[in-house]
XYZ file of C-alpha atoms in Angstrom:
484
model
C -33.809 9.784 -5.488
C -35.167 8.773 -2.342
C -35.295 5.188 -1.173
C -39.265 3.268 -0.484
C -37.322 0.637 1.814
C -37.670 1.673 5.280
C -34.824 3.914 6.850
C -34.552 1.709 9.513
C -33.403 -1.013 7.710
C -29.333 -1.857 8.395
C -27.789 -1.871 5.166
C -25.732 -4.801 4.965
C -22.208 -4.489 3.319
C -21.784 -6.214 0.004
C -20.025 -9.492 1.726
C -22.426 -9.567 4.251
C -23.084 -13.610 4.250
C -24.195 -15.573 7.434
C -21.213 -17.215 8.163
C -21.668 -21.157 8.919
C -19.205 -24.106 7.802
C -22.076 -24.820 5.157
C -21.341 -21.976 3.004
C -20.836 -19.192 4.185
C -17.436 -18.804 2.836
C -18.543 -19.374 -0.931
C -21.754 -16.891 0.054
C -19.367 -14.202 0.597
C -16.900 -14.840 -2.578
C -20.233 -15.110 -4.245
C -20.975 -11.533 -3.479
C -17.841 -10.439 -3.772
C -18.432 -12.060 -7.325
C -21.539 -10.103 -8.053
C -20.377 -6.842 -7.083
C -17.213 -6.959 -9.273
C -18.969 -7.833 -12.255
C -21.842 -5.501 -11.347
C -19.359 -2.212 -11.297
C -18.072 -3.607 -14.659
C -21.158 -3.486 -16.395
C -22.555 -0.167 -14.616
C -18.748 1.707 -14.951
C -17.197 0.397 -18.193
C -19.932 -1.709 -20.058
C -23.080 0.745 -19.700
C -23.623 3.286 -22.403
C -25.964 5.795 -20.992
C -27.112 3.841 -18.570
C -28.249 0.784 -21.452
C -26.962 -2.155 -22.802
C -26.899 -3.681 -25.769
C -26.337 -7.691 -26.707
C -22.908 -8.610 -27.065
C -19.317 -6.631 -26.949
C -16.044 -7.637 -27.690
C -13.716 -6.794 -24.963
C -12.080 -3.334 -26.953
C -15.507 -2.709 -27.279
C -14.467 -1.034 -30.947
C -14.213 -4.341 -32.652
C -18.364 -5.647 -32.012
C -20.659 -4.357 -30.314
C -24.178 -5.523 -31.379
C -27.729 -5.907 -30.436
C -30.169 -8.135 -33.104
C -28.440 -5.961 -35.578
C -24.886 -5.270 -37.324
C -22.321 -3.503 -35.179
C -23.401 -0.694 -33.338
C -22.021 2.642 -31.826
C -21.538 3.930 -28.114
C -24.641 6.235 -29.046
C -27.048 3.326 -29.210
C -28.283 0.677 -27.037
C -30.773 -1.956 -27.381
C -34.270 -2.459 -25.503
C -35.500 -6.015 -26.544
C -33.541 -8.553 -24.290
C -31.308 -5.799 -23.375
C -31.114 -2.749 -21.200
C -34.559 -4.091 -19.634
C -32.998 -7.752 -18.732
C -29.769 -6.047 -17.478
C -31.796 -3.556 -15.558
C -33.585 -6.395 -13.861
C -30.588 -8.164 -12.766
C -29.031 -5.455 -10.718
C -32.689 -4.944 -9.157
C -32.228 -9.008 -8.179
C -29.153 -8.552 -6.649
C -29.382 -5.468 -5.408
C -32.868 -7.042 -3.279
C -30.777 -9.910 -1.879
C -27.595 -7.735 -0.592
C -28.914 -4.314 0.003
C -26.106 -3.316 -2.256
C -26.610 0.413 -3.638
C -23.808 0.230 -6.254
C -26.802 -2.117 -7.569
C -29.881 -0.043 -7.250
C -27.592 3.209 -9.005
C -27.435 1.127 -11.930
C -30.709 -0.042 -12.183
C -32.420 3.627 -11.696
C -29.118 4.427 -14.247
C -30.911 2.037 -17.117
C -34.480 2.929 -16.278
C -33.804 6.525 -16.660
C -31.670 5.580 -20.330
C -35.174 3.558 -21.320
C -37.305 6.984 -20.293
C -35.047 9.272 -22.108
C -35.355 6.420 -25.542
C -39.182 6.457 -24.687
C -41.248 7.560 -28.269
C -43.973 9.854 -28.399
C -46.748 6.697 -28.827
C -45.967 5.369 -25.282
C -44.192 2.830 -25.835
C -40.580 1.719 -27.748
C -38.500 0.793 -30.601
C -35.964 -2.119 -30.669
C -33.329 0.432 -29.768
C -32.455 3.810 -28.232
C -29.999 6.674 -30.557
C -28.666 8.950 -28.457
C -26.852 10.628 -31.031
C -29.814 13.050 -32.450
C -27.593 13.231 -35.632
C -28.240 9.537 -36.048
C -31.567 8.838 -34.654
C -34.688 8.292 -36.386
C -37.259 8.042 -34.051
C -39.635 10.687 -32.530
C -38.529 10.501 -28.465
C -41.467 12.001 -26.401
C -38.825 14.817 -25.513
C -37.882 16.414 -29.129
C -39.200 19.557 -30.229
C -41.970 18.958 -32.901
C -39.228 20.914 -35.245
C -36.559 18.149 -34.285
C -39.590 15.397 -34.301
C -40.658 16.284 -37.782
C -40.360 13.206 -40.297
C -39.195 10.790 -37.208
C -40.580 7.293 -36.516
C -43.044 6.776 -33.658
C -44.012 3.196 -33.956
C -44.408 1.773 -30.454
C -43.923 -2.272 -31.003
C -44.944 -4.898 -28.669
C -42.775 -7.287 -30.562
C -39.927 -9.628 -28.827
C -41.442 -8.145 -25.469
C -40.049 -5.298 -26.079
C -42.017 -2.177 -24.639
C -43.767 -4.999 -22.483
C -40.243 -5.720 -20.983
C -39.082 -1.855 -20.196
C -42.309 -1.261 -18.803
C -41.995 -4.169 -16.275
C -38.584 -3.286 -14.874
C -39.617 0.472 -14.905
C -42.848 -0.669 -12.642
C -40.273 -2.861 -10.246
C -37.502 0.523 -9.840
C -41.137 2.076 -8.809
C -41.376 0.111 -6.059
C -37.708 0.920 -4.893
C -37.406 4.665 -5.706
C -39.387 8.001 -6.296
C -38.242 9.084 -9.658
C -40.091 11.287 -11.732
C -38.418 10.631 -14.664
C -39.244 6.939 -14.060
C -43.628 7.978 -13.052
C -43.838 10.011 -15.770
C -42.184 7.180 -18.377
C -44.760 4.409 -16.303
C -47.552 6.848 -16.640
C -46.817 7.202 -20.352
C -46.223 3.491 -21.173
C -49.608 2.316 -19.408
C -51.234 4.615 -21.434
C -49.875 2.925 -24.700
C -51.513 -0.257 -23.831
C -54.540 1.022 -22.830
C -54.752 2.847 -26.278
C -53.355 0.517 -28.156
C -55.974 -2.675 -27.345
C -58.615 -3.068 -30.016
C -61.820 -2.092 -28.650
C -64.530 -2.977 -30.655
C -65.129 -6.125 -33.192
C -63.669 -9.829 -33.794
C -60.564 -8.122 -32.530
C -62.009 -6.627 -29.307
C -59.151 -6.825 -26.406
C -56.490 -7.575 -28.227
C -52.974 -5.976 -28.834
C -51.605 -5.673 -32.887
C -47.656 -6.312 -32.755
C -47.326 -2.185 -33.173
C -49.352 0.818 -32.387
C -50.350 2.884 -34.119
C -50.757 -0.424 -36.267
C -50.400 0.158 -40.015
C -53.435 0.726 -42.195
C -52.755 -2.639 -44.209
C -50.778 -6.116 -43.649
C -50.128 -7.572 -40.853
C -48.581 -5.584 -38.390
C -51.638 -4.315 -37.505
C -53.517 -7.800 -36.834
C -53.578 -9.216 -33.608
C -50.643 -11.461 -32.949
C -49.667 -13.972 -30.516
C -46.579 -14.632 -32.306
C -43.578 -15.301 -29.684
C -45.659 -14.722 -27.046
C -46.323 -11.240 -27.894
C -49.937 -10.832 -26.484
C -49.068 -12.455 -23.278
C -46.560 -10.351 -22.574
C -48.678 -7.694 -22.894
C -51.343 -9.344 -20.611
C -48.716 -9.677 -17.850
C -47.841 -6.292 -18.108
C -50.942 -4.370 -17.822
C -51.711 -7.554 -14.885
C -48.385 -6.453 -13.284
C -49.912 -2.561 -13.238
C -53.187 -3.542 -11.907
C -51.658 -5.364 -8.737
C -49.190 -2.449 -8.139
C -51.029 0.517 -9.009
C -55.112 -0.493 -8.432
C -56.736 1.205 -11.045
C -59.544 -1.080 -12.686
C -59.196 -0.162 -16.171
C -55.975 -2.061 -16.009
C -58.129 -5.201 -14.998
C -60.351 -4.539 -17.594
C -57.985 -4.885 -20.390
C -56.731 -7.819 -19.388
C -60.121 -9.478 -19.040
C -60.914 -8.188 -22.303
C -57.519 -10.129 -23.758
C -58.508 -13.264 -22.175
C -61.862 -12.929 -23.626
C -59.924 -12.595 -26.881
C -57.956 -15.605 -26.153
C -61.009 -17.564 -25.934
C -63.016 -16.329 -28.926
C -59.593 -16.742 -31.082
C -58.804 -20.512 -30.587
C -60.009 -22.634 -32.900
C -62.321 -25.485 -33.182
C -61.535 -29.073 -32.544
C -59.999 -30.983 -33.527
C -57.312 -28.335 -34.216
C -58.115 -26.393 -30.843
C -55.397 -24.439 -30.792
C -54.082 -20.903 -31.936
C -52.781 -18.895 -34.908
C -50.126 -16.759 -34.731
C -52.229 -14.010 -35.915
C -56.103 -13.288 -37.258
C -57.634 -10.985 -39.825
C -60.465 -9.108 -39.469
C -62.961 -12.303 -40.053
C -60.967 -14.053 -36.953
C -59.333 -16.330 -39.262
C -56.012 -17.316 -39.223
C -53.438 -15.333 -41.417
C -50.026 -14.569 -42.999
C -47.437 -12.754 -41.778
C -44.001 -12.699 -42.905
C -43.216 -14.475 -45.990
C -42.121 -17.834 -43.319
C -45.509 -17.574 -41.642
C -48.483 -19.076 -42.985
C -51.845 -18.861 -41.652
C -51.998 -21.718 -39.369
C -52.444 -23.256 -35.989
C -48.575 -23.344 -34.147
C -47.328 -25.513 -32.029
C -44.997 -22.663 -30.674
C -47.016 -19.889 -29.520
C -50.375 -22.302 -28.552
C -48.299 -23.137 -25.641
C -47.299 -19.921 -24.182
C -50.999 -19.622 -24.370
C -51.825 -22.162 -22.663
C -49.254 -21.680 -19.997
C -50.798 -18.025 -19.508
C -54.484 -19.150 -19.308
C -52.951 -21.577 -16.358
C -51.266 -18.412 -15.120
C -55.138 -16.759 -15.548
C -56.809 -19.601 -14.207
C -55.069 -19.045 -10.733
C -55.385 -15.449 -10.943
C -59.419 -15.219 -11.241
C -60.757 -18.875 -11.118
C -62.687 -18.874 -14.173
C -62.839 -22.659 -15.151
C -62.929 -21.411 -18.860
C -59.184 -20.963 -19.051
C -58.656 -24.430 -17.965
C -60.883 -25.497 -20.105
C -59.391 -23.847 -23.307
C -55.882 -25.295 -21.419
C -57.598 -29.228 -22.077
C -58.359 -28.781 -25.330
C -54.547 -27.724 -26.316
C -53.442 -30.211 -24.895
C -55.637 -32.846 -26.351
C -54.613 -31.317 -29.978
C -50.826 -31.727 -28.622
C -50.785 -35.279 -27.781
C -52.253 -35.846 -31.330
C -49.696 -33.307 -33.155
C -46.318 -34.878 -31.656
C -44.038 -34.939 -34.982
C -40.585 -36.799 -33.016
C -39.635 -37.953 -29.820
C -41.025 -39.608 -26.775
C -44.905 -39.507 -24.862
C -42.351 -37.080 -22.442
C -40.125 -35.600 -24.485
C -41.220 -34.824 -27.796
C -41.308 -32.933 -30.033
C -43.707 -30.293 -32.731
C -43.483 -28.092 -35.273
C -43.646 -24.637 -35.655
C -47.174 -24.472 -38.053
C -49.318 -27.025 -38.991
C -51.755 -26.603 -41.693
C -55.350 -25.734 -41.271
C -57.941 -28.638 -41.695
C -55.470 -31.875 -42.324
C -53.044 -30.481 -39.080
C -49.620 -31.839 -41.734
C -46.827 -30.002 -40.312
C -45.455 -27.250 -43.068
C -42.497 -26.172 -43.179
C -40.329 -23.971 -45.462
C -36.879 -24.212 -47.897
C -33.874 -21.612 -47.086
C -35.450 -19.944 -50.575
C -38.713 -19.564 -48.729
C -40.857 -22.584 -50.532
C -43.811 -23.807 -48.637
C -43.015 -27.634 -48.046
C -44.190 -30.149 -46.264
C -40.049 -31.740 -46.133
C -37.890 -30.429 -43.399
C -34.922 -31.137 -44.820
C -33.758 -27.726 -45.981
C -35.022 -25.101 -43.452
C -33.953 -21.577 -43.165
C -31.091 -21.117 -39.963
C -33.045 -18.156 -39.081
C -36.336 -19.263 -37.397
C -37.337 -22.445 -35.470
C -39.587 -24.369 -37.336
C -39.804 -27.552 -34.941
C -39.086 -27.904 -31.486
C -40.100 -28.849 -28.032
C -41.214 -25.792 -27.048
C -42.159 -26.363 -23.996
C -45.067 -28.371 -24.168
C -43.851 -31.296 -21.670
C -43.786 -29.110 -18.860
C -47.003 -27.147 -20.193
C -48.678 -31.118 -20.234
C -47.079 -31.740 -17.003
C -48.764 -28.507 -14.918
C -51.860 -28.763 -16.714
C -51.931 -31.874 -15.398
C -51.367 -31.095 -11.643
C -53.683 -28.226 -11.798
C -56.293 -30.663 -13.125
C -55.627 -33.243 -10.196
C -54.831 -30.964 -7.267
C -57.417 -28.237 -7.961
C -56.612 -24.228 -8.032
C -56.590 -23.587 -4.029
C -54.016 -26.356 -3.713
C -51.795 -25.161 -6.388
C -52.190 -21.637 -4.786
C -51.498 -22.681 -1.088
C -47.745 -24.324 -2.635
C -46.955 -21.525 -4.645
C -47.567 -18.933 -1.669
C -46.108 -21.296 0.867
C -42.677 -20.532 2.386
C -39.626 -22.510 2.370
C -38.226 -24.178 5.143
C -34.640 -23.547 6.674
C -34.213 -27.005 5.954
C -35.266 -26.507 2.528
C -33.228 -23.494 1.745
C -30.209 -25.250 2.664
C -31.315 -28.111 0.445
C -31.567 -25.443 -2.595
C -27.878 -23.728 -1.299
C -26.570 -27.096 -1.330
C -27.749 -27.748 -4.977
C -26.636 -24.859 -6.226
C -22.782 -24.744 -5.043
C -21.343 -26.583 -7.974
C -22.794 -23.979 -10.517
C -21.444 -21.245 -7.889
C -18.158 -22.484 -7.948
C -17.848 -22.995 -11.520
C -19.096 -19.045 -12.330
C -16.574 -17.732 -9.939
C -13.826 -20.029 -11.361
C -14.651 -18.834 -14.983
C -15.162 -14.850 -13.821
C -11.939 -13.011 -14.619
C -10.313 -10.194 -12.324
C -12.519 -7.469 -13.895
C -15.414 -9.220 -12.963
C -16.049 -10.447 -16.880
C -16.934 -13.883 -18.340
C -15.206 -13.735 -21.526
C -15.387 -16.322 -24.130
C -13.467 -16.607 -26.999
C -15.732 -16.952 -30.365
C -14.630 -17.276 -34.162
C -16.084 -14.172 -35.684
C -19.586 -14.864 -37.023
C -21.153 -12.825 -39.646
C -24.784 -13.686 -41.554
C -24.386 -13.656 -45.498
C -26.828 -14.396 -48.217
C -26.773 -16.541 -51.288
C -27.661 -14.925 -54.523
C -31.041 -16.811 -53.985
C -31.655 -15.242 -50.519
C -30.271 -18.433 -48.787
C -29.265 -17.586 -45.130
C -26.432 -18.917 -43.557
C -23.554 -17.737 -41.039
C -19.914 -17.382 -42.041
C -16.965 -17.909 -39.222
C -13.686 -16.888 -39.306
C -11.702 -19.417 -36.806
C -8.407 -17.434 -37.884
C -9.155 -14.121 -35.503
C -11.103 -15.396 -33.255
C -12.893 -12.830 -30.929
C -13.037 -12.159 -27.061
C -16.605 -11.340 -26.304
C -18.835 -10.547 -23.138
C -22.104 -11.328 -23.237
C -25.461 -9.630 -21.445
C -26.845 -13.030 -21.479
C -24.297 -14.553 -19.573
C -24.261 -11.765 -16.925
C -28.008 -11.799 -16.347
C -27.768 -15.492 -16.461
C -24.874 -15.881 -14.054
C -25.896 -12.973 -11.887
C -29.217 -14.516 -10.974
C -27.841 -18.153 -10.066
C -25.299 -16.411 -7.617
C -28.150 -14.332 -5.997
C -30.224 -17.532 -5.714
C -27.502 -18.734 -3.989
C -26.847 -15.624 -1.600
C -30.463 -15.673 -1.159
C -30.620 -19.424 -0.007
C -27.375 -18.623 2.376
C -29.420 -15.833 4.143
C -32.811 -17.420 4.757
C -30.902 -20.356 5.967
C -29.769 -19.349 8.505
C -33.015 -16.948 9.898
C-alpha cells in the first residue's frame, strides 16, 4: 500500500492540536478521544475488516445488521461497513493518523472481497462459504453454481461502498480496491436502462427481475439519486465521459418522470407506460411526499453542477405542489405524508393489517407514512437559489472560512465535545444500556416490537461512532485552521 499524500508531508502525531487557551486542551483530549475509540472498532469491533449495525458488548449476546442476530462471519454493507469506512477516512484526513487510514483500506478491502459477480452488492457480506449464498466475483463457477448475484441499489447500498471505495482511491494504490472500483462502475453503467420511457434510469436491482417491481425504475428512498451521485462522484475523479453521460441521461429521466400539475411531483416508481406503480404491498402507485424531495434537493444539487435552468424549474413546480399538500403543522414546519393519491392528491395511508385507508390512526411501526421529510429546508434553498442566482450560491459554497470564523464554529461545537468525551468509556466505547427489543407478529400480520426491561442490554452502536466521530473531527478540524 503506498500512500498518494505527498512524502513530504510531516505526519502529525495523533494529539497533535495547536495549542492556544481557546481550545487547544479539549482539541487534544478530543483526539486522544478519536483514536481510542478508533483502535476499538478496527482491533476488537471489526470482523474482517466490516461492520455490522449494532453489538452488545460480549458481542455473543446481539450482534445485528437490518436483520436477526448475526455471526462473526457476516457483516453488513447498507449503513454499515461503508459509513464506518468513511469515518476513519474523516478522521484520519484531519490528524494524519495511520491507525485510521489501516482501517479504512481494512473495510474497503472486506467490501471487495463481499463484491458479487454483477458489479455491485448484497445487503451483507458471508464470509463463511459454508453459509453464504451469494455468487462473490472470486468463487470458482463450481463453488458459484446455484448462488445469488443480484446487485441492489436499494438503501444506497452498492451506491454507498462504491463511494468510500472511490475516496480510499484517492489515498492509496490498492489493487484490490481498482479492480473492485473498476468492477462497480461497470455495474452502473450496465445496469441504466437504455432505451424507452425508462431510458437513463436505474431499477432497484440488476439484473432486474423479468416481472414486478424490482425491475421498474425507482426513486424510492432516494435510491436513483444515490446512484446519480455516484456515477457524478466517478466522473469528477476519474474523467471518463460515459460517466457524464449516464448521469445526464438520469436527469433527463427525472424530468420526463414527474408528473403534471397540479400534482407535479414524483412516484416512487413507473411501469413501462411511465405511470406510476405498486410496489410492496404498503406502496401504492402514487405521487410521495418523501422521495419528491430528495428529488428536488438533487436537481438543486444538478442545477449548480451544469446550469441547466430545467432542474430549477422542475425544483418550482415541487414546491408549488408542497405548499398545497401540507397535511399538519406550520407554513415552516410542517408536515406531509408519505403517498398521496393520484388525481384528488388525499393523503393514503395504510392499517398495521395492510388496508388501504385514507385514516392514520392505525399505521404499521415499520415504515413512515407522514413526516417532515425535509421539505422546509428543501423550500428554504430553493428559495435562495431562486433569489441569489447559481454563481452566487457557487461563489459561498467554494468560499473559505475565515480564522475568525473557524473559531466561531470551534466555539459552537465545545459543548457537544465535552459531552462525547464525558459519555466515552475507557475502551473508547459509548455504551448504552437498552431493554432487549425483538419484532413479533400478530396472527393477522400486525407488527409491533416487544421489550424486555428485566435484562436489559449493553449495546454499542455504529451509528453513534460515525455520528460522534465526525462532530469531534469537526472540531479538531476547526482547532487547526484556526490557528493557520
Amino acid at each position: 500500500m503506498v500512500s498518494k499524500r505527498l512524502l513530504g508531508v510531516l505526519l502529525t502525531a495523533c494529539c497533535g492540536c495547536v495549542w492556544t487557551s481557546a481550545g487547544g486542551e479539549l482539541c487534544a483530549r478530543a483526539e486522544a478521544g478519536m483514536r481510542k475509540a478508533g483502535v476499538h472498532w478496527a482491533r476488537k469491533v471489526a470482523s474482517h475488516g466490516g461492520f455490522v449495525w449494532e453489538y452488545s458488548t460480549d458481542f455473543v449476546t446481539r450482534r445485528r445488521g437490518e436483520s436477526g442476530d448475526l455471526p462473526l462471519s457476516t457483516v453488513w454493507v447498507q449503513a454499515g461497513t461503508p459509513m464506518v469506512g468513511e469515518v476513519f477516512l474523516r478522521v484520519y484526513e484531519v490528524t494524519n493518523d495511520a491507525v485510521f487510514l489501516e482501517a479504512a483500506v481494512a473495510a474497503a478491502r472486506c467490501l471487495a472481497w463481499g463484491q458479487l459477480a454483477s458489479g455491485g452488492w448484497t445487503y451483507s457480506i458471508e464470509f463463511d462459504l459454508t453459509r453464504n449464498r451469494h455468487r462473490y466475483h472470486h468463487l470458482s463457477a463450481e463453488q458459484a453454481k446455484g448462488l445469488r448475484n443480484t446487485t441492489t441499489f436499494d438503501d444506497n447500498n452498492t451506491q454507498s461502498a462504491t463511494r468510500f471505495l472511490m475516496h480510499v482511491d484517492e489515498h492509496v494504490d490498492d489493487v484490490e480496491v481498482t479492480a473492485a472500483i473498476d468492477r462497480a462502475l461497470a455495474c452502473f453503467l450496465a445496469a441504466q436502462y437504455g432505451e424507452g420511457a425508462w431510458d437513463g434510469a436505474w431499477p432497484q436491482r440488476y439484473p432486474p427481475p423479468k416481472k414486478g417491481y424490482g425491475a421498474y425504475p425507482t426513486y424510492n428512498d432516494n435510491t436513483m439519486s444515490d446512484c446519480v451521485k455516484t456515477v457524478l462522484h466517478a466522473y469528477r475523479q476519474y474523467g471518463k465521459a460515459e460517466y457524464l453521460a449516464s448521469v445526464k441521461r438520469c436527469l433527463a429521466f427525472y424530468l420526463r418522470s414527474q408528473q403534471p400539475d397540479p400534482q407535479g411531483v414524483w412516484a416512487q416508481q413507473y411501469d413501462r407506460d411511465l405511470k406510476p406503480a405498486w410496489a410492496r404491498r404498503f406502496e401504492p402507485p402514487s405521487v410521495t411526499g418523501a422521495e419528491s424531495c430528495g428529488n428536488a434537493r438533487l436537481l438543486m444539487d444538478m442545477f449548480l453542477e451544469f446550469g441547466d435552468p430545467q432542474y430549477l424549474a422542475a425544483v418550482g413546480r415541487a414546491v408549488d405542489w408542497y405548499r398545497r399538500s401540507r397535511i399538519g403543522g406550520s407554513e415552516t414546519s410542517g408536515r406531509w405524508a408519505r403517498f398521496y393519491e393520484l388525481g384528488t392528491n388525499r393523503p393514503l395511508y395504510f392499517t398495521r393489517t395492510y388496508k388501504l385507508v385514507y385514516t392514520d390512526d392505525d399505521l404499521p411501526v415499520h415504515y413512515s407514512f407522514r413526516s417532515h421529510y425535509g421539505v422546509d429546508d428543501m423550500i428554504k434553498r430553493y428559495e435562495a437559489l431562486r433569489k441569489k442566482g447559481r454563481e452566487a450560491q457557487i461563489r459561498a459554497r467554494e468560499r473559505r472560512r475565515s480564522q475568525a470564523e473557524w473559531r466561531e464554529r470551534m466555539a459552537g461545537l465545545i459543548p457537544k465535545v465535552e459531552a462525547i468525551l464525558a459519555a466515552q468509556d475507557d475502551l473508547g466505547r459509548w455504551v448504552k444500556v437498552v431493554p432487549q427489543r425483538n419484532l413479533k407478529r400478530d396472527k393477522d400480520g400486525r407488527i409491533s416490537y416487544e421489550e424486555n426491561t428485566k435484562k436489559p442490554l449493553p449495546m454499542i452502536y455504529s451509528r453513534t461512532l460515525v455520528r460522534n466521530m465526525r462532530l469531534l473531527a469537526d472540531y479538531a478540524e476547526a482547532s487547526r485552521a484556526s490557528a493557520e
